[in-house]
Short mmCIF file of C-alpha atoms in Angstrom, two decimals:
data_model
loop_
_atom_site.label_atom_id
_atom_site.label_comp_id
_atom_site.label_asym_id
_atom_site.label_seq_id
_atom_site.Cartn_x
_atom_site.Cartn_y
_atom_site.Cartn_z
CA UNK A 1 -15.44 -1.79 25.98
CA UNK A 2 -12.19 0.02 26.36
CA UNK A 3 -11.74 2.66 28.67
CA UNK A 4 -7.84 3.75 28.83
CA UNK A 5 -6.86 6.90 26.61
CA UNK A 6 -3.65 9.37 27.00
CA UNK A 7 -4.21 13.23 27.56
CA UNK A 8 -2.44 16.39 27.62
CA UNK A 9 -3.03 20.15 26.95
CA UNK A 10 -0.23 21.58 25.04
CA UNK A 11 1.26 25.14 27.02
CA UNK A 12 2.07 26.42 23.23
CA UNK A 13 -0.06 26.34 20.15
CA UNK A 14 1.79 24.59 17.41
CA UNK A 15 0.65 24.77 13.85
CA UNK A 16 -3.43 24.32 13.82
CA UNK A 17 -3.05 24.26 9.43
CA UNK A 18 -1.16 21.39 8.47
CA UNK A 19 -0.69 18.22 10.64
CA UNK A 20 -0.50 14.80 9.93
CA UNK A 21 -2.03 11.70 12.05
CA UNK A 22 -0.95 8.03 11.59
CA UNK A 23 -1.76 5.00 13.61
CA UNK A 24 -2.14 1.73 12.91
CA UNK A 25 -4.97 -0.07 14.37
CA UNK A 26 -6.71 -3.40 14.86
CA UNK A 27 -10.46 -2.61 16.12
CA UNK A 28 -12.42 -4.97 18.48
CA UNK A 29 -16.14 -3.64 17.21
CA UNK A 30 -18.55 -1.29 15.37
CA UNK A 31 -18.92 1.37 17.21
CA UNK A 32 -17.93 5.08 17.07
CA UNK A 33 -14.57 5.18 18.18
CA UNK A 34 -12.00 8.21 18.56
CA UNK A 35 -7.95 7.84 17.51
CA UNK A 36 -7.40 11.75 18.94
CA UNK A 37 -9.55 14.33 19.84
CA UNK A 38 -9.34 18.53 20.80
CA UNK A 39 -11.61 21.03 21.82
CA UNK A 40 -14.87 21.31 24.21
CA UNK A 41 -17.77 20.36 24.55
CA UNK A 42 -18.85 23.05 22.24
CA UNK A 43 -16.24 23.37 20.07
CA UNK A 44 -15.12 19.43 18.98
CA UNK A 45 -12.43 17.93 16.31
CA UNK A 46 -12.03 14.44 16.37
CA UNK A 47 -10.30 11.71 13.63
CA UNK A 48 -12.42 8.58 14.68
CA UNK A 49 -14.24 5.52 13.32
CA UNK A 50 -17.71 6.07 13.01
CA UNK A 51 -20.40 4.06 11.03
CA UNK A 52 -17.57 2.00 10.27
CA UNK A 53 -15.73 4.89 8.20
CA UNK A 54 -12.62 6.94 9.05
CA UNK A 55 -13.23 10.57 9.56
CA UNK A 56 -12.23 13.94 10.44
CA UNK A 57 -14.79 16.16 11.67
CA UNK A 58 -15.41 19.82 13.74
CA UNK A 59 -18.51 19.60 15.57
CA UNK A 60 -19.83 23.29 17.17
CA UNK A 61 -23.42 23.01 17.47
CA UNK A 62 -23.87 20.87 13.78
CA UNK A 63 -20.80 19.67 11.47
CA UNK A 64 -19.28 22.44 10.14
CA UNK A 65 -16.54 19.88 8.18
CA UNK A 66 -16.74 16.12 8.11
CA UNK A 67 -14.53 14.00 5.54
CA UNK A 68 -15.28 10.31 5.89
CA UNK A 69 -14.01 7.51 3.55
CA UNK A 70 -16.62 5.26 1.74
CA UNK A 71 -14.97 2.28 1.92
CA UNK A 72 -16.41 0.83 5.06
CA UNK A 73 -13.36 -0.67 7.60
CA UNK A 74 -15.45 -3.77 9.27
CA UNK A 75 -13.02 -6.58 9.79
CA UNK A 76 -12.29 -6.76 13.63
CA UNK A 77 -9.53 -9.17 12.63
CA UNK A 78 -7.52 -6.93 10.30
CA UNK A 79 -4.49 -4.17 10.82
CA UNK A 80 -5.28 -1.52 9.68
CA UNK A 81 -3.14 1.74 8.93
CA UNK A 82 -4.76 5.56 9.06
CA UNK A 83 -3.44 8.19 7.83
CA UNK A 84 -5.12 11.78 8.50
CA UNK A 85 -3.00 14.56 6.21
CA UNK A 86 -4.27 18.03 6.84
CA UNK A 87 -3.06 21.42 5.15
CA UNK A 88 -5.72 23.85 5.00
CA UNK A 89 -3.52 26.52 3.24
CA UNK A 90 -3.85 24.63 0.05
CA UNK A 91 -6.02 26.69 -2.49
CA UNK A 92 -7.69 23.38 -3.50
CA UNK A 93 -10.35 22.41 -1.32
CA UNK A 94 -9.70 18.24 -1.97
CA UNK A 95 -6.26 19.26 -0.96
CA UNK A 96 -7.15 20.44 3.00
CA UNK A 97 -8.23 16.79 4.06
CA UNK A 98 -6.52 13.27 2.63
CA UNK A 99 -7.10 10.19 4.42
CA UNK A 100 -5.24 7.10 3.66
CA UNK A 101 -6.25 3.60 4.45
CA UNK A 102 -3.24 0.49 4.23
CA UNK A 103 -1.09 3.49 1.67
CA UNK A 104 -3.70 4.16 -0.73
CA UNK A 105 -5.22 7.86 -0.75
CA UNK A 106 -9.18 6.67 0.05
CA UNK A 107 -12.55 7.72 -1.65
CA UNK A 108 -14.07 9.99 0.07
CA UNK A 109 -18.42 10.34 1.20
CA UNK A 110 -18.65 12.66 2.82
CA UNK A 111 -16.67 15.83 2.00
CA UNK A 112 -16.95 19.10 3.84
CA UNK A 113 -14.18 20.44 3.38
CA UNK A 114 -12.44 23.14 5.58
CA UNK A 115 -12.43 26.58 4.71
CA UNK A 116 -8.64 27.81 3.17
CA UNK A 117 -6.50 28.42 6.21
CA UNK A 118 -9.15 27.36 8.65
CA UNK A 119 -7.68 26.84 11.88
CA UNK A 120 -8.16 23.46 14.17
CA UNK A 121 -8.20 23.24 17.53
CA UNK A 122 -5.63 20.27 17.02
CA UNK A 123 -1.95 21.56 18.14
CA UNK A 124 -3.72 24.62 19.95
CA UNK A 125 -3.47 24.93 23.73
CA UNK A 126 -6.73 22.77 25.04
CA UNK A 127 -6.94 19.56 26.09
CA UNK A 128 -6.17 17.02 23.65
CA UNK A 129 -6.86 13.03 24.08
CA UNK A 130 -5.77 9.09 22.48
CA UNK A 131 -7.88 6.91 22.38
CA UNK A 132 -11.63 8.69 23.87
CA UNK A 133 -13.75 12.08 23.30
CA UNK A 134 -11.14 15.48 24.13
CA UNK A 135 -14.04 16.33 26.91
CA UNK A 136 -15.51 13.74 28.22
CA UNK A 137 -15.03 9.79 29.14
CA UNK A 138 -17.29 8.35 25.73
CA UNK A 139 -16.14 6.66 22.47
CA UNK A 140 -12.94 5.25 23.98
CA UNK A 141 -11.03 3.26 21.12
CA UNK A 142 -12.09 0.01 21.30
CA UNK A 143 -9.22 -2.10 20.14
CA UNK A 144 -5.44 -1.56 19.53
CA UNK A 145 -3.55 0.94 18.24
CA UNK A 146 0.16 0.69 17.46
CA UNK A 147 3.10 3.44 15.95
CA UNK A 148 0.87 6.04 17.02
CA UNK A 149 2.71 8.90 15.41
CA UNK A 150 1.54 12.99 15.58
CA UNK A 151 3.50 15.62 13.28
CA UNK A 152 2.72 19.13 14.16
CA UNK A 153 3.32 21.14 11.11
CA UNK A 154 3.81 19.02 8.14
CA UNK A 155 0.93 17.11 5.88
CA UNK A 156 2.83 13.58 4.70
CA UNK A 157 0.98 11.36 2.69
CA UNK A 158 1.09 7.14 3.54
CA UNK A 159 4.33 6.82 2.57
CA UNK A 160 6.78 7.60 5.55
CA UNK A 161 4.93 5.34 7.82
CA UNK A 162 4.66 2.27 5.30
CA UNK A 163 5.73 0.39 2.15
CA UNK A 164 4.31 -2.24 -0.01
CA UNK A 165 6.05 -5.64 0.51
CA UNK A 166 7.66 -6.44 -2.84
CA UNK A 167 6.64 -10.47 -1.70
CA UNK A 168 3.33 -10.50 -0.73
CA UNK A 169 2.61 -7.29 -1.75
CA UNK A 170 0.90 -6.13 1.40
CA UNK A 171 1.08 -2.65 2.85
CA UNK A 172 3.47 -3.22 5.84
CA UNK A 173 5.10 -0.78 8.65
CA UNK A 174 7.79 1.31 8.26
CA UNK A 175 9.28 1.03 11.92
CA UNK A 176 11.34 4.07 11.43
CA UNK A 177 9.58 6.52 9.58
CA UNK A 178 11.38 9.31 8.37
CA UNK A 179 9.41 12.60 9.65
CA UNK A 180 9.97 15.68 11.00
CA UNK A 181 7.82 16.04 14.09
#
């Protein structure tokens, strides 16, 4: 089981509304697992695998919003690429949360959706963590993650970060993507 993972507490709040996660990832087992995580122990928002879905979810005391996909991400021998696109200003509730799996914009299960212009504790000024739990040492990442990329303030969709290979048609990286961070 892993146990390395990248912290830091931000001195500034950025924006907390609209933020955008992408990573691409290649997992080593089943278990829940956490890409980035923010808050306390009472107050938790994480983007993880768990039950072999990708999620976001704020935990205080019960979920007050979980969006997970349905498709279920098993193969420990596959890439895969994540994208987490937040804007909670959108009037739409199916608009706040869109997570992307290999470019495509995935089905969703579970769907509690934030509240319009509900406020994260991503980009606010507690500590925030790669690759384990925001407050304590538990559901490290357990596998690789590469072109790890965090945009404060803007919600992109798959795009930026990939492309579909006109070949083999496979989603593939976009080494350069262009984003405003």
């Amino acid at each position: 089981m892993a146990s390395t993972s990248a912290s830091r507490t931000p001195s500034s709040a950025g924006n907390r509304r609209k933020f955008t996660l992408s990573v691409w990832c290649k997992k080593h087992s089943s278990s829940q697992m956490n890409f980035f995580g923010a808050g306390s122990v009472s107050d938790q928002n994480h983007i993880q695998f768990a039950d072999d879905r990708f999620r976001i979810r704020h935990y205080a005391g019960g979920h007050t919003l979980l969006v997970s996909t349905k498709a279920l991400l098993r193969d420990t021998t596959a890439w895969y690429h994540l994208v987490c696109s937040v804007d909670t200003t959108q009037g739409t509730a199916s608009n706040r949360v869109k997570l992307y799996i290999n470019g495509q914009l995935a089905d969703l299960e579970d769907t509690s959706y934030p509240s319009q212009n509900y406020d994260f504790d991503f980009n606010d000024t507690t500590l925030h963590t790669i690759g384990r739990r925001s407050f304590s040492s538990a559901y490290y990442f357990d596998g690789i993650m590469s072109h790890f990329h965090w945009i404060d303030g803007t919600a992109y969709d798959a795009s930026p970060f990939g492309s579909t290979d006109s070949t083999t048609g496979q989603w593939s990286i976009n080494i350069e993507p262009s984003v405003t961070y």
